[in-house]
Amino acid sequence: MSDRLDRYASVLLEVGVRLQPGQRLAVNADLQHAPLARALAERAYRMGAHYVDIWYWDPYAKRSRIRHAPEDTLSATPDWLNRRYESLADAGDALVVITGDPEPDLLAGLDERRAGLDRMPAIASRYHAQRFALIAWTIAAYPTAQWAQTVFGTPDVERLWSYIEQFLYLDQPDPVAALQARMNQLRSRARQLTELNLDAVRFVGPGTDLTLGLIPGAHWSTSEQDGPHGHPVMVNMPTEEVFTTPDHRRVEGYVTSTKPLALNKTIVRDLRLTVTGGRITEVAAATGADVVRSQLTRDDGASRFGEVALVDDLSPIGRSGITFLDTLLDENATCHLAWGSGIPTVLTDWRDLTTERLEQRGINQSGTHVDFMVGGPEVTVTGIRRDGSTVELLRQEHWQLEQSR
């Protein structure tokens, strides 16, 4: 095993999921992610893991399913896989999801509507365990030659590695200390936004004028959250965002994505959504529109919003100027929104609330959660106070609340 992989695995387990002795570690990986999955297993057992369960996913089987399977079976998920996530949640175990899609446009040319019906491998039982903090989880990317080819036009995997190492501070003498210093900035920013007690956030830019009402009492958060055993976990690595969950009933306007979205093995380009009464009512895109439309019909909450996240020009991912066609990286390059499930942990009393009470408070309920990028230098983000006055939050991607920079 290379020192690079061991160093990466160490940071993911020690900072990402805070793996504890006796915990089980589950790893989700594409076949090409095997070197990192093996490094995680090696490091996890050295840390005292009870068992390491690696599940390899082959997207070519998904392509065959979409081509040939009966349509009424495309939304089905295996019982054993649902039981896997339920078992992890029951025990408060750990999960590392490895991203870095070698072929993000693998389903190009297939029926987009059918492709949108199949959510494997990101299924509702996994989202449930994650959003309710029932597991210690994180998502991280692994560079491959095919992914580099897609991004750079050449299989320069070393260049891709150099970016990952930079974004995670793995090139620093003490990556954990460097990461914590950045997290301190983001925590300060989240506290400041919470203290503003905003009623809504408005995005305005080319093809965008969208207002998202916020939930009274909901706080802004970073990707550092309490895990199932009280240990803080970092659910995105890298992370550059501060986020909250909007009131899904109070979203109005229209929004245009500022980056391509790699969704379900299809690249969605120039996505534009119209929102009325909190629900997405119109979808347009240069490519991938039917994939999005199928996603939005998965359940009643799929066409409503579950997240609003702010990212400024200090993000090293954004400063790279590269679209990675990987949601983990692209969403931490600029501001983003998500349709689908809300994040209940933004409410202080979320553990005491039933699903029905969360819904009443405005937390959207859905078996899907899809982030898409809406920020950029031409997009202004404004906070609207409860008295109707406004405060600029981002202009030309520059944070306007100076004391939190």
mmCIF file of C-alpha atoms in Angstrom:
data_model
loop_
_atom_site.group_PDB
_atom_site.id
_atom_site.type_symbol
_atom_site.label_atom_id
_atom_site.label_comp_id
_atom_site.label_asym_id
_atom_site.label_seq_id
_atom_site.Cartn_x
_atom_site.Cartn_y
_atom_site.Cartn_z
ATOM 1 C CA MET A 1 0.000 0.000 0.000
ATOM 2 C CA SER A 2 1.310 3.474 -0.851
ATOM 3 C CA ASP A 3 1.902 6.100 1.816
ATOM 4 C CA ARG A 4 -0.559 8.297 -0.081
ATOM 5 C CA LEU A 5 -3.400 5.793 0.285
ATOM 6 C CA ASP A 6 -2.586 5.070 3.920
ATOM 7 C CA ARG A 7 -2.538 8.799 4.689
ATOM 8 C CA TYR A 8 -5.867 9.277 2.903
ATOM 9 C CA ALA A 9 -7.506 6.319 4.645
ATOM 10 C CA SER A 10 -6.254 7.563 7.999
ATOM 11 C CA VAL A 11 -7.828 11.001 7.551
ATOM 12 C CA LEU A 12 -11.138 9.520 6.351
ATOM 13 C CA LEU A 13 -11.396 7.184 9.341
ATOM 14 C CA GLU A 14 -9.970 9.460 12.035
ATOM 15 C CA VAL A 15 -11.662 12.708 10.954
ATOM 16 C CA GLY A 16 -14.420 11.585 8.577
ATOM 17 C CA VAL A 17 -16.244 8.836 10.478
ATOM 18 C CA ARG A 18 -14.241 8.885 13.750
ATOM 19 C CA LEU A 19 -14.063 5.098 13.671
ATOM 20 C CA GLN A 20 -14.206 3.570 17.151
ATOM 21 C CA PRO A 21 -12.814 0.205 18.305
ATOM 22 C CA GLY A 22 -15.483 -2.468 17.938
ATOM 23 C CA GLN A 23 -17.421 -0.607 15.241
ATOM 24 C CA ARG A 24 -18.210 -2.174 11.901
ATOM 25 C CA LEU A 25 -17.072 -0.237 8.843
ATOM 26 C CA ALA A 26 -19.030 -0.462 5.585
ATOM 27 C CA VAL A 27 -17.462 0.792 2.365
ATOM 28 C CA ASN A 28 -19.324 1.500 -0.895
ATOM 29 C CA ALA A 29 -17.049 1.529 -3.938
ATOM 30 C CA ASP A 30 -16.985 1.170 -7.704
ATOM 31 C CA LEU A 31 -14.705 -1.595 -8.945
ATOM 32 C CA GLN A 32 -12.033 0.949 -9.860
ATOM 33 C CA HIS A 33 -12.022 2.298 -6.301
ATOM 34 C CA ALA A 34 -10.628 -0.971 -4.920
ATOM 35 C CA PRO A 35 -7.194 0.418 -3.899
ATOM 36 C CA LEU A 36 -8.773 2.962 -1.534
ATOM 37 C CA ALA A 37 -11.305 0.420 -0.248
ATOM 38 C CA ARG A 38 -8.447 -1.939 0.619
ATOM 39 C CA ALA A 39 -6.502 0.849 2.305
ATOM 40 C CA LEU A 40 -9.572 1.652 4.401
ATOM 41 C CA ALA A 41 -9.859 -1.994 5.433
ATOM 42 C CA GLU A 42 -6.187 -2.155 6.417
ATOM 43 C CA ARG A 43 -6.346 1.035 8.458
ATOM 44 C CA ALA A 44 -9.735 0.175 10.008
ATOM 45 C CA TYR A 45 -8.581 -3.184 11.316
ATOM 46 C CA ARG A 46 -5.470 -1.532 12.737
ATOM 47 C CA MET A 47 -7.810 0.853 14.561
ATOM 48 C CA GLY A 48 -9.802 -2.011 16.077
ATOM 49 C CA ALA A 49 -12.741 -2.356 13.679
ATOM 50 C CA HIS A 50 -15.010 -5.320 14.391
ATOM 51 C CA TYR A 51 -15.542 -6.042 10.685
ATOM 52 C CA VAL A 52 -15.024 -4.261 7.359
ATOM 53 C CA ASP A 53 -17.798 -4.841 4.806
ATOM 54 C CA ILE A 54 -16.820 -3.705 1.295
ATOM 55 C CA TRP A 55 -19.561 -3.576 -1.337
ATOM 56 C CA TYR A 56 -18.382 -3.144 -4.921
ATOM 57 C CA TRP A 57 -20.806 -1.678 -7.441
ATOM 58 C CA ASP A 58 -20.592 -2.270 -11.202
ATOM 59 C CA PRO A 59 -22.466 0.446 -13.145
ATOM 60 C CA TYR A 60 -22.463 -1.655 -16.311
ATOM 61 C CA ALA A 61 -25.012 -3.936 -14.661
ATOM 62 C CA LYS A 62 -27.150 -0.845 -14.071
ATOM 63 C CA ARG A 63 -26.890 0.024 -17.772
ATOM 64 C CA SER A 64 -28.074 -3.464 -18.719
ATOM 65 C CA ARG A 65 -30.970 -3.158 -16.286
ATOM 66 C CA ILE A 66 -32.130 0.134 -17.770
ATOM 67 C CA ARG A 67 -31.861 -1.271 -21.282
ATOM 68 C CA HIS A 68 -33.760 -4.491 -20.728
ATOM 69 C CA ALA A 69 -35.561 -4.818 -17.371
ATOM 70 C CA PRO A 70 -39.362 -4.444 -17.150
ATOM 71 C CA GLU A 71 -40.131 -0.817 -16.368
ATOM 72 C CA ASP A 72 -42.168 -1.626 -13.279
ATOM 73 C CA THR A 73 -39.058 -3.186 -11.680
ATOM 74 C CA LEU A 74 -36.649 -0.295 -12.228
ATOM 75 C CA SER A 75 -37.400 1.465 -8.947
ATOM 76 C CA ALA A 76 -37.039 -1.724 -6.878
ATOM 77 C CA THR A 77 -34.070 -2.111 -4.536
ATOM 78 C CA PRO A 78 -32.673 -5.379 -3.140
ATOM 79 C CA ASP A 79 -34.008 -6.375 0.273
ATOM 80 C CA TRP A 80 -30.535 -7.452 1.392
ATOM 81 C CA LEU A 81 -29.114 -4.010 0.608
ATOM 82 C CA ASN A 82 -31.862 -2.269 2.565
ATOM 83 C CA ARG A 83 -31.211 -4.643 5.474
ATOM 84 C CA ARG A 84 -27.508 -3.779 5.284
ATOM 85 C CA TYR A 85 -28.202 -0.092 5.913
ATOM 86 C CA GLU A 86 -30.809 -0.873 8.563
ATOM 87 C CA SER A 87 -28.290 -3.089 10.352
ATOM 88 C CA LEU A 88 -25.641 -0.361 10.218
ATOM 89 C CA ALA A 89 -28.160 2.106 11.632
ATOM 90 C CA ASP A 90 -29.298 -0.223 14.419
ATOM 91 C CA ALA A 91 -25.707 -0.580 15.646
ATOM 92 C CA GLY A 92 -24.565 2.988 14.941
ATOM 93 C CA ASP A 93 -21.807 1.698 12.676
ATOM 94 C CA ALA A 94 -19.732 3.586 10.095
ATOM 95 C CA LEU A 95 -20.015 4.024 6.315
ATOM 96 C CA VAL A 96 -17.552 5.464 3.804
ATOM 97 C CA VAL A 97 -18.970 6.121 0.321
ATOM 98 C CA ILE A 98 -16.277 6.463 -2.340
ATOM 99 C CA THR A 99 -17.076 8.699 -5.320
ATOM 100 C CA GLY A 100 -15.132 9.709 -8.399
ATOM 101 C CA ASP A 101 -17.208 8.334 -11.239
ATOM 102 C CA PRO A 102 -14.989 6.775 -13.921
ATOM 103 C CA GLU A 103 -17.792 7.171 -16.481
ATOM 104 C CA PRO A 104 -20.338 9.798 -15.397
ATOM 105 C CA ASP A 105 -22.047 9.718 -18.805
ATOM 106 C CA LEU A 106 -22.263 5.918 -19.082
ATOM 107 C CA LEU A 107 -26.023 6.001 -19.702
ATOM 108 C CA ALA A 108 -25.874 8.533 -22.536
ATOM 109 C CA GLY A 109 -28.126 7.445 -25.365
ATOM 110 C CA LEU A 110 -30.422 5.346 -23.189
ATOM 111 C CA ASP A 111 -34.021 6.235 -22.394
ATOM 112 C CA GLU A 112 -33.616 9.088 -19.880
ATOM 113 C CA ARG A 113 -37.007 8.510 -18.322
ATOM 114 C CA ARG A 114 -36.174 4.877 -17.563
ATOM 115 C CA ALA A 115 -32.731 5.871 -16.297
ATOM 116 C CA GLY A 116 -34.315 8.274 -13.838
ATOM 117 C CA LEU A 117 -36.414 5.512 -12.293
ATOM 118 C CA ASP A 118 -33.378 3.520 -11.135
ATOM 119 C CA ARG A 119 -31.714 5.131 -8.100
ATOM 120 C CA MET A 120 -29.210 2.361 -7.424
ATOM 121 C CA PRO A 121 -26.830 2.508 -5.659
ATOM 122 C CA ALA A 122 -27.971 5.642 -3.743
ATOM 123 C CA ILE A 123 -31.193 4.327 -2.212
ATOM 124 C CA ALA A 124 -33.717 5.577 0.338
ATOM 125 C CA SER A 125 -32.601 3.311 3.195
ATOM 126 C CA ARG A 126 -29.088 4.744 2.985
ATOM 127 C CA TYR A 127 -30.366 8.327 2.910
ATOM 128 C CA HIS A 128 -32.560 7.624 5.935
ATOM 129 C CA ALA A 129 -29.602 6.352 7.962
ATOM 130 C CA GLN A 130 -27.511 9.355 6.929
ATOM 131 C CA ARG A 131 -30.028 12.164 7.374
ATOM 132 C CA PHE A 132 -31.086 11.009 10.846
ATOM 133 C CA ALA A 133 -27.453 10.570 11.984
ATOM 134 C CA LEU A 134 -28.019 6.870 12.676
ATOM 135 C CA ILE A 135 -24.576 6.030 11.274
ATOM 136 C CA ALA A 136 -21.160 7.678 11.252
ATOM 137 C CA TRP A 137 -20.672 8.422 7.560
ATOM 138 C CA THR A 138 -18.595 10.331 5.098
ATOM 139 C CA ILE A 139 -18.203 10.680 1.330
ATOM 140 C CA ALA A 140 -14.801 10.977 -0.344
ATOM 141 C CA ALA A 141 -13.444 10.824 -3.891
ATOM 142 C CA TYR A 142 -10.852 8.458 -5.374
ATOM 143 C CA PRO A 143 -8.997 9.529 -8.539
ATOM 144 C CA THR A 144 -8.966 7.157 -11.497
ATOM 145 C CA ALA A 145 -7.503 7.450 -14.971
ATOM 146 C CA GLN A 146 -10.952 7.300 -16.592
ATOM 147 C CA TRP A 147 -12.272 10.071 -14.359
ATOM 148 C CA ALA A 148 -9.212 12.183 -15.185
ATOM 149 C CA GLN A 149 -9.835 11.540 -18.881
ATOM 150 C CA THR A 150 -13.395 12.819 -18.508
ATOM 151 C CA VAL A 151 -12.329 15.950 -16.614
ATOM 152 C CA PHE A 152 -9.054 16.893 -18.336
ATOM 153 C CA GLY A 153 -9.279 15.145 -21.697
ATOM 154 C CA THR A 154 -6.228 13.089 -20.738
ATOM 155 C CA PRO A 155 -5.830 10.221 -18.234
ATOM 156 C CA ASP A 156 -3.645 12.349 -15.958
ATOM 157 C CA VAL A 157 -4.513 10.671 -12.673
ATOM 158 C CA GLU A 158 -1.589 12.369 -10.896
ATOM 159 C CA ARG A 159 -3.086 15.768 -11.672
ATOM 160 C CA LEU A 160 -6.402 14.618 -10.224
ATOM 161 C CA TRP A 161 -4.627 13.290 -7.132
ATOM 162 C CA SER A 162 -2.864 16.628 -6.660
ATOM 163 C CA TYR A 163 -6.227 18.399 -6.513
ATOM 164 C CA ILE A 164 -7.714 15.908 -4.053
ATOM 165 C CA GLU A 165 -4.672 16.239 -1.802
ATOM 166 C CA GLN A 166 -4.882 20.028 -1.961
ATOM 167 C CA PHE A 167 -8.620 20.109 -1.207
ATOM 168 C CA LEU A 168 -8.187 17.814 1.818
ATOM 169 C CA TYR A 169 -4.939 19.433 3.008
ATOM 170 C CA LEU A 170 -3.163 16.106 2.566
ATOM 171 C CA ASP A 171 -0.235 18.080 1.140
ATOM 172 C CA GLN A 172 0.194 19.866 4.491
ATOM 173 C CA PRO A 173 2.538 18.693 7.270
ATOM 174 C CA ASP A 174 -0.489 18.230 9.561
ATOM 175 C CA PRO A 175 -3.612 17.648 7.418
ATOM 176 C CA VAL A 176 -5.905 17.296 10.437
ATOM 177 C CA ALA A 177 -4.813 20.643 11.911
ATOM 178 C CA ALA A 178 -5.164 22.391 8.546
ATOM 179 C CA LEU A 179 -8.633 20.934 8.041
ATOM 180 C CA GLN A 180 -9.723 21.968 11.528
ATOM 181 C CA ALA A 181 -8.523 25.533 10.901
ATOM 182 C CA ARG A 182 -10.786 25.750 7.851
ATOM 183 C CA MET A 183 -13.633 24.165 9.801
ATOM 184 C CA ASN A 184 -13.272 26.871 12.450
ATOM 185 C CA GLN A 185 -13.916 29.472 9.732
ATOM 186 C CA LEU A 186 -16.980 27.599 8.504
ATOM 187 C CA ARG A 187 -18.352 27.103 12.036
ATOM 188 C CA SER A 188 -18.029 30.844 12.654
ATOM 189 C CA ARG A 189 -19.867 31.577 9.433
ATOM 190 C CA ALA A 190 -22.669 29.146 10.299
ATOM 191 C CA ARG A 191 -23.096 30.774 13.729
ATOM 192 C CA GLN A 192 -23.257 34.196 12.139
ATOM 193 C CA LEU A 193 -25.942 33.150 9.680
ATOM 194 C CA THR A 194 -27.952 31.525 12.458
ATOM 195 C CA GLU A 195 -27.750 34.714 14.536
ATOM 196 C CA LEU A 196 -29.170 36.727 11.625
ATOM 197 C CA ASN A 197 -32.430 34.787 12.107
ATOM 198 C CA LEU A 198 -33.287 35.141 8.431
ATOM 199 C CA ASP A 199 -36.778 34.540 7.096
ATOM 200 C CA ALA A 200 -35.602 33.705 3.571
ATOM 201 C CA VAL A 201 -32.671 33.590 1.165
ATOM 202 C CA ARG A 202 -32.881 34.905 -2.396
ATOM 203 C CA PHE A 203 -30.660 33.919 -5.344
ATOM 204 C CA VAL A 204 -30.578 36.317 -8.330
ATOM 205 C CA GLY A 205 -28.497 35.886 -11.475
ATOM 206 C CA PRO A 206 -28.764 34.976 -15.163
ATOM 207 C CA GLY A 207 -31.777 32.681 -15.464
ATOM 208 C CA THR A 208 -32.272 32.718 -11.694
ATOM 209 C CA ASP A 209 -34.602 34.523 -9.314
ATOM 210 C CA LEU A 210 -35.447 32.112 -6.527
ATOM 211 C CA THR A 211 -36.541 32.797 -2.959
ATOM 212 C CA LEU A 212 -36.383 30.040 -0.354
ATOM 213 C CA GLY A 213 -38.245 30.578 2.898
ATOM 214 C CA LEU A 214 -36.386 29.363 5.981
ATOM 215 C CA ILE A 215 -37.682 27.465 9.006
ATOM 216 C CA PRO A 216 -38.016 29.461 12.243
ATOM 217 C CA GLY A 217 -35.527 28.138 14.760
ATOM 218 C CA ALA A 218 -33.487 26.165 12.233
ATOM 219 C CA HIS A 219 -29.759 26.783 12.395
ATOM 220 C CA TRP A 220 -27.082 26.870 9.727
ATOM 221 C CA SER A 221 -24.590 24.047 9.906
ATOM 222 C CA THR A 222 -21.313 22.746 8.519
ATOM 223 C CA SER A 223 -20.620 19.232 7.312
ATOM 224 C CA GLU A 224 -19.376 18.387 10.798
ATOM 225 C CA GLN A 225 -22.238 16.701 12.653
ATOM 226 C CA ASP A 226 -22.730 14.594 15.745
ATOM 227 C CA GLY A 227 -22.451 10.888 15.003
ATOM 228 C CA PRO A 228 -24.619 8.161 16.549
ATOM 229 C CA HIS A 229 -22.316 7.761 19.573
ATOM 230 C CA GLY A 230 -21.737 11.468 20.199
ATOM 231 C CA HIS A 231 -18.475 11.724 18.277
ATOM 232 C CA PRO A 232 -18.407 14.496 15.632
ATOM 233 C CA VAL A 233 -18.132 13.207 12.067
ATOM 234 C CA MET A 234 -17.327 15.011 8.810
ATOM 235 C CA VAL A 235 -19.909 13.863 6.283
ATOM 236 C CA ASN A 236 -18.228 15.441 3.244
ATOM 237 C CA MET A 237 -14.494 15.296 2.639
ATOM 238 C CA PRO A 238 -13.621 17.804 1.329
ATOM 239 C CA THR A 239 -16.146 20.355 2.575
ATOM 240 C CA GLU A 240 -16.488 24.097 1.970
ATOM 241 C CA GLU A 241 -20.181 24.722 2.640
ATOM 242 C CA VAL A 242 -22.511 26.072 5.267
ATOM 243 C CA PHE A 243 -26.090 24.918 4.834
ATOM 244 C CA THR A 244 -29.575 24.778 6.227
ATOM 245 C CA THR A 245 -32.874 23.203 5.254
ATOM 246 C CA PRO A 246 -35.504 25.536 3.778
ATOM 247 C CA ASP A 247 -39.207 25.365 4.489
ATOM 248 C CA HIS A 248 -40.168 23.259 1.482
ATOM 249 C CA ARG A 249 -43.586 24.941 1.302
ATOM 250 C CA ARG A 250 -42.128 28.447 0.840
ATOM 251 C CA VAL A 251 -39.983 28.282 -2.286
ATOM 252 C CA GLU A 252 -40.894 30.379 -5.328
ATOM 253 C CA GLY A 253 -39.306 31.424 -8.610
ATOM 254 C CA TYR A 254 -36.929 29.884 -11.097
ATOM 255 C CA VAL A 255 -33.317 28.757 -10.982
ATOM 256 C CA THR A 256 -30.677 27.778 -13.524
ATOM 257 C CA SER A 257 -27.820 25.450 -12.675
ATOM 258 C CA THR A 258 -24.367 26.954 -13.170
ATOM 259 C CA LYS A 259 -22.495 23.659 -13.575
ATOM 260 C CA PRO A 260 -23.301 20.371 -15.294
ATOM 261 C CA LEU A 261 -24.771 17.785 -12.942
ATOM 262 C CA ALA A 262 -23.625 14.161 -13.065
ATOM 263 C CA LEU A 263 -26.860 12.433 -12.111
ATOM 264 C CA ASN A 264 -27.532 8.736 -12.242
ATOM 265 C CA LYS A 265 -24.823 8.107 -14.862
ATOM 266 C CA THR A 266 -26.200 10.902 -17.061
ATOM 267 C CA ILE A 267 -24.809 14.427 -17.376
ATOM 268 C CA VAL A 268 -27.523 17.052 -17.021
ATOM 269 C CA ARG A 269 -26.520 20.301 -18.736
ATOM 270 C CA ASP A 270 -28.100 23.767 -18.554
ATOM 271 C CA LEU A 271 -30.749 22.674 -16.063
ATOM 272 C CA ARG A 272 -33.521 25.190 -15.381
ATOM 273 C CA LEU A 273 -36.288 24.625 -12.836
ATOM 274 C CA THR A 274 -39.479 26.584 -12.230
ATOM 275 C CA VAL A 275 -40.866 26.404 -8.694
ATOM 276 C CA THR A 276 -44.437 27.229 -7.685
ATOM 277 C CA GLY A 277 -45.810 26.841 -4.177
ATOM 278 C CA GLY A 278 -42.668 25.020 -3.112
ATOM 279 C CA ARG A 279 -42.902 22.375 -5.820
ATOM 280 C CA ILE A 280 -40.809 22.072 -8.991
ATOM 281 C CA THR A 281 -43.375 22.447 -11.751
ATOM 282 C CA GLU A 282 -41.241 22.780 -14.888
ATOM 283 C CA VAL A 283 -37.940 21.193 -15.927
ATOM 284 C CA ALA A 284 -35.815 22.185 -18.905
ATOM 285 C CA ALA A 285 -32.270 21.130 -19.802
ATOM 286 C CA ALA A 286 -30.025 20.789 -22.835
ATOM 287 C CA THR A 287 -29.418 17.150 -21.853
ATOM 288 C CA GLY A 288 -30.811 14.930 -19.131
ATOM 289 C CA ALA A 289 -34.169 16.643 -18.590
ATOM 290 C CA ASP A 290 -36.110 13.375 -18.532
ATOM 291 C CA VAL A 291 -33.741 11.885 -15.953
ATOM 292 C CA VAL A 292 -34.561 14.821 -13.679
ATOM 293 C CA ARG A 293 -38.296 14.566 -14.390
ATOM 294 C CA SER A 294 -38.286 10.875 -13.467
ATOM 295 C CA GLN A 295 -36.404 11.644 -10.260
ATOM 296 C CA LEU A 296 -38.989 14.243 -9.287
ATOM 297 C CA THR A 297 -41.819 11.698 -9.470
ATOM 298 C CA ARG A 298 -40.229 9.139 -7.123
ATOM 299 C CA ASP A 299 -42.359 10.259 -4.175
ATOM 300 C CA ASP A 300 -44.397 13.263 -3.059
ATOM 301 C CA GLY A 301 -41.405 15.091 -1.611
ATOM 302 C CA ALA A 302 -38.996 14.500 -4.484
ATOM 303 C CA SER A 303 -40.106 17.663 -6.304
ATOM 304 C CA ARG A 304 -39.576 19.895 -3.256
ATOM 305 C CA PHE A 305 -36.408 21.368 -1.794
ATOM 306 C CA GLY A 306 -34.389 19.971 1.103
ATOM 307 C CA GLU A 307 -31.193 22.037 1.264
ATOM 308 C CA VAL A 308 -29.702 25.460 0.582
ATOM 309 C CA ALA A 309 -25.923 25.753 0.885
ATOM 310 C CA LEU A 310 -23.539 28.693 0.561
ATOM 311 C CA VAL A 311 -19.935 28.464 -0.659
ATOM 312 C CA ASP A 312 -17.685 31.470 -1.237
ATOM 313 C CA ASP A 313 -14.597 32.321 -3.277
ATOM 314 C CA LEU A 314 -12.237 30.979 -0.607
ATOM 315 C CA SER A 315 -13.101 27.435 -1.656
ATOM 316 C CA PRO A 316 -9.963 25.893 -3.180
ATOM 317 C CA ILE A 317 -12.252 23.684 -5.261
ATOM 318 C CA GLY A 318 -13.957 26.714 -6.757
ATOM 319 C CA ARG A 319 -10.636 28.479 -7.228
ATOM 320 C CA SER A 320 -9.351 25.572 -9.292
ATOM 321 C CA GLY A 321 -11.790 26.591 -12.033
ATOM 322 C CA ILE A 322 -12.452 22.949 -12.874
ATOM 323 C CA THR A 323 -15.784 21.167 -13.152
ATOM 324 C CA PHE A 324 -15.075 17.685 -11.825
ATOM 325 C CA LEU A 325 -18.411 16.075 -12.796
ATOM 326 C CA ASP A 326 -18.518 14.705 -9.266
ATOM 327 C CA THR A 327 -21.180 16.161 -6.992
ATOM 328 C CA LEU A 328 -19.041 15.924 -3.852
ATOM 329 C CA LEU A 329 -16.422 18.221 -5.374
ATOM 330 C CA ASP A 330 -18.642 20.420 -7.538
ATOM 331 C CA GLU A 331 -21.094 21.203 -4.730
ATOM 332 C CA ASN A 332 -18.187 22.366 -2.570
ATOM 333 C CA ALA A 333 -16.960 24.663 -5.330
ATOM 334 C CA THR A 334 -20.003 26.943 -5.292
ATOM 335 C CA CYS A 335 -23.453 27.513 -3.804
ATOM 336 C CA HIS A 336 -25.914 24.712 -4.307
ATOM 337 C CA LEU A 337 -29.458 23.589 -3.637
ATOM 338 C CA ALA A 338 -30.951 20.126 -3.336
ATOM 339 C CA TRP A 339 -34.323 18.718 -4.218
ATOM 340 C CA GLY A 340 -35.604 15.865 -2.092
ATOM 341 C CA SER A 341 -35.147 15.095 1.585
ATOM 342 C CA GLY A 342 -34.490 17.831 4.085
ATOM 343 C CA ILE A 343 -31.900 17.582 6.856
ATOM 344 C CA PRO A 344 -33.616 17.348 10.252
ATOM 345 C CA THR A 345 -30.432 17.974 12.252
ATOM 346 C CA VAL A 346 -30.756 21.723 11.577
ATOM 347 C CA LEU A 347 -33.461 21.710 14.274
ATOM 348 C CA THR A 348 -32.212 21.640 17.857
ATOM 349 C CA ASP A 349 -35.026 19.331 18.978
ATOM 350 C CA TRP A 350 -35.016 17.080 15.907
ATOM 351 C CA ARG A 351 -34.484 13.879 17.905
ATOM 352 C CA ASP A 352 -37.772 14.485 19.737
ATOM 353 C CA LEU A 353 -39.850 14.980 16.582
ATOM 354 C CA THR A 354 -41.783 12.380 14.627
ATOM 355 C CA THR A 355 -41.708 12.355 10.844
ATOM 356 C CA GLU A 356 -45.108 14.041 10.878
ATOM 357 C CA ARG A 357 -43.863 16.819 13.183
ATOM 358 C CA LEU A 358 -40.763 17.350 11.054
ATOM 359 C CA GLU A 359 -43.021 17.727 8.028
ATOM 360 C CA GLN A 360 -45.186 20.225 9.903
ATOM 361 C CA ARG A 361 -42.097 22.272 10.733
ATOM 362 C CA GLY A 362 -41.180 22.390 7.027
ATOM 363 C CA ILE A 363 -38.543 19.627 6.764
ATOM 364 C CA ASN A 364 -39.165 17.882 3.446
ATOM 365 C CA GLN A 365 -39.600 14.100 3.467
ATOM 366 C CA SER A 366 -38.343 12.101 0.490
ATOM 367 C CA GLY A 367 -36.331 9.027 -0.395
ATOM 368 C CA THR A 368 -34.011 11.057 -2.617
ATOM 369 C CA HIS A 369 -31.647 14.008 -2.196
ATOM 370 C CA VAL A 370 -29.954 15.540 -5.247
ATOM 371 C CA ASP A 371 -27.595 18.520 -5.019
ATOM 372 C CA PHE A 372 -27.132 20.833 -7.990
ATOM 373 C CA MET A 373 -24.952 23.903 -8.347
ATOM 374 C CA VAL A 374 -26.445 27.391 -8.614
ATOM 375 C CA GLY A 375 -23.642 29.753 -7.531
ATOM 376 C CA GLY A 376 -21.163 31.779 -9.532
ATOM 377 C CA PRO A 377 -19.715 35.270 -9.956
ATOM 378 C CA GLU A 378 -22.918 36.543 -11.580
ATOM 379 C CA VAL A 379 -25.205 35.223 -8.832
ATOM 380 C CA THR A 380 -26.002 37.407 -5.821
ATOM 381 C CA VAL A 381 -27.296 35.831 -2.616
ATOM 382 C CA THR A 382 -29.336 38.024 -0.266
ATOM 383 C CA GLY A 383 -30.748 37.272 3.153
ATOM 384 C CA ILE A 384 -34.244 38.562 3.958
ATOM 385 C CA ARG A 385 -34.928 39.336 7.614
ATOM 386 C CA ARG A 386 -38.275 38.772 9.272
ATOM 387 C CA ASP A 387 -38.995 42.518 9.175
ATOM 388 C CA GLY A 388 -38.470 42.536 5.404
ATOM 389 C CA SER A 389 -35.066 44.231 5.449
ATOM 390 C CA THR A 390 -32.228 42.605 3.525
ATOM 391 C CA VAL A 391 -28.541 41.818 3.973
ATOM 392 C CA GLU A 392 -26.190 40.774 1.191
ATOM 393 C CA LEU A 393 -24.511 37.453 1.848
ATOM 394 C CA LEU A 394 -22.595 36.799 -1.378
ATOM 395 C CA ARG A 395 -21.724 39.044 -4.302
ATOM 396 C CA GLN A 396 -19.428 37.803 -7.069
ATOM 397 C CA GLU A 397 -18.947 34.798 -4.766
ATOM 398 C CA HIS A 398 -17.305 37.087 -2.181
ATOM 399 C CA TRP A 399 -18.609 36.760 1.367
ATOM 400 C CA GLN A 400 -20.151 40.068 2.432
ATOM 401 C CA LEU A 401 -20.245 39.492 6.187
ATOM 402 C CA GLU A 402 -16.624 40.449 6.647
ATOM 403 C CA GLN A 403 -16.141 39.449 10.268
ATOM 404 C CA SER A 404 -16.573 35.764 9.397
ATOM 405 C CA ARG A 405 -13.920 35.674 6.661
#
